[in-house]
Amino acid sequence: MIDLYSWPTPNGQKVHIMLEEVGLDYRVHGIDIAKGDQFTPDFLKISPNNKIPAIVDHDGPNGQPISLFESGAILMYLAEKTGSNLLPSDTAKRYEVIQWLMFQMASIGPMLGQAHHFRIYAPEQIDYGIERYTKEATRLYGVMEKRLGEAEYLAGEYSIADIASMPWIRSYKNQGQDLDDYPNVKRWFLAIKERDAVRRGLDVLSEHTRQKAYTKEELKTLFNVDKK
């Protein structure tokens, strides 16, 4: 059994989807990041960087429990644990997947997150920040558009690289993008969205999806800033 500590954000949804894709049994523990659950001592023992998601696999290597944080590491672990072809064993194909997974971890997540932040959540509308990260989001969508014009999925076949990237594209409007400008990305996004495991994964904790603006106190908890 795996204990999943998460919240319905793109980083959390990657692992929700992966658990559904590989069919492992898991228990969900909601970590309300607007309330500060990520700073509790018990959670910090599992995720010292106070970020979701994190897991505890009670049947880890050699039958011993293992705890993991960082969504990319968790995706790789779950693929290896189950022998899933979502992370191929062939060396060349494996590193094709890993490089696109690292692209998500190093670029898609942080940069699209910054675009989202400066456009939506920043306490002041800073033109430089909005322009800088919106342009970078546009560039990254262009990288994906080119790649997905060459291959059906980021690493050729459906993999953890796609699972990691797809949830970030769901908020394309908040990143200043229009999917109609990227027909290959749109085709890829819609195809993944229709997978049964993806639907189930996106439904995990979906009742907690934010429907209203954050309060001043919640913004301070999330981003250590005050909303004026």
mmCIF file of C-alpha atoms in Angstrom:
data_model
loop_
_atom_site.group_PDB
_atom_site.id
_atom_site.type_symbol
_atom_site.label_atom_id
_atom_site.label_comp_id
_atom_site.label_asym_id
_atom_site.label_seq_id
_atom_site.Cartn_x
_atom_site.Cartn_y
_atom_site.Cartn_z
ATOM 1 C CA MET A 1 0.000 0.000 0.000
ATOM 2 C CA ILE A 2 1.171 3.503 -0.852
ATOM 3 C CA ASP A 3 0.267 6.570 1.173
ATOM 4 C CA LEU A 4 -0.048 9.581 -1.125
ATOM 5 C CA TYR A 5 0.288 13.082 0.324
ATOM 6 C CA SER A 6 -0.905 15.569 -2.252
ATOM 7 C CA TRP A 7 -3.207 18.368 -3.432
ATOM 8 C CA PRO A 8 -4.904 19.047 -6.812
ATOM 9 C CA THR A 9 -2.068 21.033 -8.397
ATOM 10 C CA PRO A 10 -0.163 20.090 -11.564
ATOM 11 C CA ASN A 11 2.687 18.587 -9.548
ATOM 12 C CA GLY A 12 0.276 16.562 -7.461
ATOM 13 C CA GLN A 13 -1.774 15.478 -10.458
ATOM 14 C CA LYS A 14 1.276 13.943 -12.153
ATOM 15 C CA VAL A 15 1.510 11.365 -9.381
ATOM 16 C CA HIS A 16 -2.266 10.883 -9.148
ATOM 17 C CA ILE A 17 -2.289 9.987 -12.851
ATOM 18 C CA MET A 18 0.751 7.740 -12.565
ATOM 19 C CA LEU A 19 -0.724 5.731 -9.710
ATOM 20 C CA GLU A 20 -3.829 5.166 -11.797
ATOM 21 C CA GLU A 21 -1.814 4.278 -14.892
ATOM 22 C CA VAL A 22 0.184 1.570 -13.096
ATOM 23 C CA GLY A 23 -2.754 0.313 -11.013
ATOM 24 C CA LEU A 24 -1.183 0.431 -7.559
ATOM 25 C CA ASP A 25 -3.297 0.599 -4.415
ATOM 26 C CA TYR A 26 -2.961 3.896 -2.569
ATOM 27 C CA ARG A 27 -4.502 6.000 0.185
ATOM 28 C CA VAL A 28 -4.880 9.737 -0.331
ATOM 29 C CA HIS A 29 -3.990 12.282 2.342
ATOM 30 C CA GLY A 30 -4.916 15.826 1.375
ATOM 31 C CA ILE A 31 -2.250 18.413 2.167
ATOM 32 C CA ASP A 32 -4.004 21.776 2.028
ATOM 33 C CA ILE A 33 -1.183 24.043 0.893
ATOM 34 C CA ALA A 34 -3.261 27.205 1.405
ATOM 35 C CA LYS A 35 -3.736 26.324 5.074
ATOM 36 C CA GLY A 36 -0.093 25.407 5.616
ATOM 37 C CA ASP A 37 -0.400 21.619 6.010
ATOM 38 C CA GLN A 38 2.911 21.330 4.134
ATOM 39 C CA PHE A 39 4.750 22.855 7.106
ATOM 40 C CA THR A 40 3.638 20.343 9.728
ATOM 41 C CA PRO A 41 6.446 18.308 11.335
ATOM 42 C CA ASP A 42 4.982 14.983 10.179
ATOM 43 C CA PHE A 43 4.862 16.075 6.541
ATOM 44 C CA LEU A 44 8.335 17.610 6.678
ATOM 45 C CA LYS A 45 9.716 14.230 7.717
ATOM 46 C CA ILE A 46 8.571 12.927 4.326
ATOM 47 C CA SER A 47 9.073 16.071 2.234
ATOM 48 C CA PRO A 48 11.782 18.285 3.776
ATOM 49 C CA ASN A 49 11.332 20.917 1.031
ATOM 50 C CA ASN A 50 7.703 21.353 2.212
ATOM 51 C CA LYS A 51 6.292 20.606 -1.252
ATOM 52 C CA ILE A 52 3.640 18.180 -2.457
ATOM 53 C CA PRO A 53 3.441 15.473 -3.643
ATOM 54 C CA ALA A 54 5.161 12.892 -1.483
ATOM 55 C CA ILE A 55 4.599 9.184 -1.008
ATOM 56 C CA VAL A 56 5.340 6.453 1.478
ATOM 57 C CA ASP A 57 5.489 2.992 -0.074
ATOM 58 C CA HIS A 58 5.120 0.472 2.736
ATOM 59 C CA ASP A 59 6.289 -2.304 0.411
ATOM 60 C CA GLY A 60 9.382 -0.650 -0.988
ATOM 61 C CA PRO A 61 12.720 -2.146 -2.057
ATOM 62 C CA ASN A 62 13.487 -5.408 -0.247
ATOM 63 C CA GLY A 63 10.060 -5.176 1.373
ATOM 64 C CA GLN A 64 11.086 -2.140 3.416
ATOM 65 C CA PRO A 65 9.143 1.158 3.580
ATOM 66 C CA ILE A 66 10.464 4.042 1.512
ATOM 67 C CA SER A 67 9.371 7.685 1.432
ATOM 68 C CA LEU A 68 9.914 9.913 -1.569
ATOM 69 C CA PHE A 69 9.394 13.552 -2.456
ATOM 70 C CA GLU A 70 9.826 15.394 -5.800
ATOM 71 C CA SER A 71 7.292 14.386 -8.408
ATOM 72 C CA GLY A 72 9.814 13.410 -11.080
ATOM 73 C CA ALA A 73 11.602 11.021 -8.730
ATOM 74 C CA ILE A 74 8.249 9.545 -7.707
ATOM 75 C CA LEU A 75 7.236 8.952 -11.339
ATOM 76 C CA MET A 76 10.503 7.155 -12.032
ATOM 77 C CA TYR A 77 10.218 5.078 -8.883
ATOM 78 C CA LEU A 78 6.640 3.983 -9.620
ATOM 79 C CA ALA A 79 7.544 3.053 -13.196
ATOM 80 C CA GLU A 80 10.513 0.990 -12.040
ATOM 81 C CA LYS A 81 8.571 -0.620 -9.188
ATOM 82 C CA THR A 82 5.943 -1.900 -11.605
ATOM 83 C CA GLY A 83 8.181 -2.588 -14.589
ATOM 84 C CA SER A 84 6.032 -0.188 -16.603
ATOM 85 C CA ASN A 85 6.947 0.688 -20.169
ATOM 86 C CA LEU A 86 6.122 4.276 -19.208
ATOM 87 C CA LEU A 87 9.868 4.314 -18.455
ATOM 88 C CA PRO A 88 11.407 1.885 -20.965
ATOM 89 C CA SER A 89 14.208 -0.500 -20.009
ATOM 90 C CA ASP A 90 15.992 -0.006 -23.350
ATOM 91 C CA THR A 91 18.771 2.489 -22.626
ATOM 92 C CA ALA A 92 18.260 4.776 -25.617
ATOM 93 C CA LYS A 93 14.480 4.908 -25.198
ATOM 94 C CA ARG A 94 14.842 5.316 -21.421
ATOM 95 C CA TYR A 95 17.002 8.407 -21.774
ATOM 96 C CA GLU A 96 14.706 9.812 -24.449
ATOM 97 C CA VAL A 97 11.992 9.736 -21.794
ATOM 98 C CA ILE A 98 14.244 11.046 -19.025
ATOM 99 C CA GLN A 99 15.410 14.053 -21.040
ATOM 100 C CA TRP A 100 11.812 15.128 -21.705
ATOM 101 C CA LEU A 101 10.931 14.491 -18.078
ATOM 102 C CA MET A 102 13.810 16.793 -17.080
ATOM 103 C CA PHE A 103 12.530 19.349 -19.606
ATOM 104 C CA GLN A 104 9.277 19.389 -17.689
ATOM 105 C CA MET A 105 10.964 19.548 -14.295
ATOM 106 C CA ALA A 106 13.449 22.271 -15.235
ATOM 107 C CA SER A 107 11.392 24.364 -17.663
ATOM 108 C CA ILE A 108 7.699 23.568 -18.148
ATOM 109 C CA GLY A 109 6.839 23.485 -14.440
ATOM 110 C CA PRO A 110 8.910 26.394 -13.102
ATOM 111 C CA MET A 111 8.462 28.754 -16.050
ATOM 112 C CA LEU A 112 4.753 28.161 -16.670
ATOM 113 C CA GLY A 113 4.280 28.418 -12.919
ATOM 114 C CA GLN A 114 5.991 31.822 -12.916
ATOM 115 C CA ALA A 115 3.847 33.004 -15.822
ATOM 116 C CA HIS A 116 0.765 31.897 -13.909
ATOM 117 C CA HIS A 117 2.019 33.585 -10.739
ATOM 118 C CA PHE A 118 2.868 36.981 -12.236
ATOM 119 C CA ARG A 119 -0.283 37.093 -14.339
ATOM 120 C CA ILE A 120 -2.726 35.926 -11.632
ATOM 121 C CA TYR A 121 -1.346 35.855 -8.085
ATOM 122 C CA ALA A 122 1.321 38.539 -7.751
ATOM 123 C CA PRO A 123 0.286 41.269 -5.275
ATOM 124 C CA GLU A 124 1.285 43.877 -7.857
ATOM 125 C CA GLN A 125 0.939 43.675 -11.631
ATOM 126 C CA ILE A 126 4.596 43.960 -12.638
ATOM 127 C CA ASP A 127 4.888 44.423 -16.382
ATOM 128 C CA TYR A 128 8.437 43.090 -16.520
ATOM 129 C CA GLY A 129 7.502 39.857 -14.739
ATOM 130 C CA ILE A 130 4.363 39.340 -16.804
ATOM 131 C CA GLU A 131 6.190 39.941 -20.103
ATOM 132 C CA ARG A 132 9.267 37.922 -19.147
ATOM 133 C CA TYR A 133 7.426 34.762 -18.137
ATOM 134 C CA THR A 134 4.637 34.974 -20.698
ATOM 135 C CA LYS A 135 7.280 35.140 -23.431
ATOM 136 C CA GLU A 136 9.104 32.205 -21.902
ATOM 137 C CA ALA A 137 5.847 30.250 -21.738
ATOM 138 C CA THR A 138 5.299 31.020 -25.426
ATOM 139 C CA ARG A 139 8.813 29.788 -26.222
ATOM 140 C CA LEU A 140 8.297 26.545 -24.306
ATOM 141 C CA TYR A 141 4.963 25.888 -25.988
ATOM 142 C CA GLY A 142 6.851 26.372 -29.246
ATOM 143 C CA VAL A 143 9.423 23.750 -28.236
ATOM 144 C CA MET A 144 6.627 21.306 -27.482
ATOM 145 C CA GLU A 145 4.813 22.210 -30.700
ATOM 146 C CA LYS A 146 7.874 21.417 -32.783
ATOM 147 C CA ARG A 147 8.572 18.151 -30.966
ATOM 148 C CA LEU A 148 4.955 17.002 -31.153
ATOM 149 C CA GLY A 149 4.982 17.674 -34.879
ATOM 150 C CA GLU A 150 7.744 15.068 -35.093
ATOM 151 C CA ALA A 151 6.357 12.456 -32.698
ATOM 152 C CA GLU A 152 3.006 11.424 -31.269
ATOM 153 C CA TYR A 153 4.250 11.918 -27.705
ATOM 154 C CA LEU A 154 7.200 13.769 -26.218
ATOM 155 C CA ALA A 155 9.485 10.722 -26.152
ATOM 156 C CA GLY A 156 7.845 9.002 -29.102
ATOM 157 C CA GLU A 157 5.535 6.733 -27.122
ATOM 158 C CA TYR A 158 3.332 7.694 -24.179
ATOM 159 C CA SER A 159 5.518 7.924 -21.066
ATOM 160 C CA ILE A 160 6.100 9.572 -17.712
ATOM 161 C CA ALA A 161 7.329 12.633 -19.639
ATOM 162 C CA ASP A 162 3.790 13.161 -20.957
ATOM 163 C CA ILE A 163 2.252 12.416 -17.565
ATOM 164 C CA ALA A 164 4.517 15.044 -16.000
ATOM 165 C CA SER A 165 3.811 17.719 -18.607
ATOM 166 C CA MET A 166 0.110 17.402 -19.396
ATOM 167 C CA PRO A 167 -1.309 18.779 -16.098
ATOM 168 C CA TRP A 168 0.657 22.020 -16.573
ATOM 169 C CA ILE A 169 -0.986 22.648 -19.934
ATOM 170 C CA ARG A 170 -4.477 22.591 -18.399
ATOM 171 C CA SER A 171 -3.979 26.214 -17.246
ATOM 172 C CA TYR A 172 -2.803 27.507 -20.615
ATOM 173 C CA LYS A 173 -5.088 30.557 -20.466
ATOM 174 C CA ASN A 174 -3.577 31.701 -17.177
ATOM 175 C CA GLN A 175 -0.152 31.375 -18.827
ATOM 176 C CA GLY A 176 -1.206 33.751 -21.606
ATOM 177 C CA GLN A 177 -1.512 31.015 -24.230
ATOM 178 C CA ASP A 178 -4.127 29.812 -26.711
ATOM 179 C CA LEU A 179 -4.029 26.106 -27.572
ATOM 180 C CA ASP A 180 -5.356 26.874 -31.051
ATOM 181 C CA ASP A 181 -1.968 28.479 -31.725
ATOM 182 C CA TYR A 182 -0.310 25.099 -31.113
ATOM 183 C CA PRO A 183 -2.231 22.410 -33.034
ATOM 184 C CA ASN A 184 0.262 19.649 -32.231
ATOM 185 C CA VAL A 185 0.210 20.448 -28.517
ATOM 186 C CA LYS A 186 -3.579 20.584 -28.627
ATOM 187 C CA ARG A 187 -3.807 17.193 -30.327
ATOM 188 C CA TRP A 188 -1.436 15.688 -27.750
ATOM 189 C CA PHE A 189 -3.212 17.333 -24.807
ATOM 190 C CA LEU A 190 -6.678 16.190 -25.851
ATOM 191 C CA ALA A 191 -5.495 12.629 -26.531
ATOM 192 C CA ILE A 192 -3.961 12.302 -23.062
ATOM 193 C CA LYS A 193 -6.960 13.921 -21.420
ATOM 194 C CA GLU A 194 -9.204 11.154 -22.793
ATOM 195 C CA ARG A 195 -7.249 8.300 -21.191
ATOM 196 C CA ASP A 196 -9.259 6.559 -18.478
ATOM 197 C CA ALA A 197 -6.359 6.582 -16.004
ATOM 198 C CA VAL A 198 -5.824 10.292 -16.610
ATOM 199 C CA ARG A 199 -9.477 11.037 -15.953
ATOM 200 C CA ARG A 200 -9.331 9.079 -12.712
ATOM 201 C CA GLY A 201 -6.089 10.740 -11.698
ATOM 202 C CA LEU A 202 -7.429 14.227 -12.311
ATOM 203 C CA ASP A 203 -10.460 13.367 -10.216
ATOM 204 C CA VAL A 204 -8.304 12.681 -7.132
ATOM 205 C CA LEU A 205 -8.917 15.496 -4.606
ATOM 206 C CA SER A 206 -10.741 17.413 -7.355
ATOM 207 C CA GLU A 207 -13.365 18.478 -4.841
ATOM 208 C CA HIS A 208 -10.664 20.745 -3.406
ATOM 209 C CA THR A 209 -9.888 22.478 -6.707
ATOM 210 C CA ARG A 210 -9.767 26.197 -6.018
ATOM 211 C CA GLN A 211 -12.864 28.060 -7.195
ATOM 212 C CA LYS A 212 -12.267 31.452 -5.593
ATOM 213 C CA ALA A 213 -9.473 33.948 -5.029
ATOM 214 C CA TYR A 214 -6.984 33.320 -2.251
ATOM 215 C CA THR A 215 -7.179 35.454 0.852
ATOM 216 C CA LYS A 216 -4.267 37.621 1.975
ATOM 217 C CA GLU A 217 -3.364 35.053 4.619
ATOM 218 C CA GLU A 218 -3.489 32.171 2.137
ATOM 219 C CA LEU A 219 -1.271 34.022 -0.339
ATOM 220 C CA LYS A 220 1.273 34.612 2.387
ATOM 221 C CA THR A 221 1.228 30.898 3.198
ATOM 222 C CA LEU A 222 1.543 29.897 -0.465
ATOM 223 C CA PHE A 223 4.006 32.477 -1.736
ATOM 224 C CA ASN A 224 5.217 34.428 1.299
ATOM 225 C CA VAL A 225 3.736 37.618 -0.140
ATOM 226 C CA ASP A 226 1.027 40.016 0.983
ATOM 227 C CA LYS A 227 -1.845 40.846 -1.352
ATOM 228 C CA LYS A 228 -2.411 44.592 -1.194
#
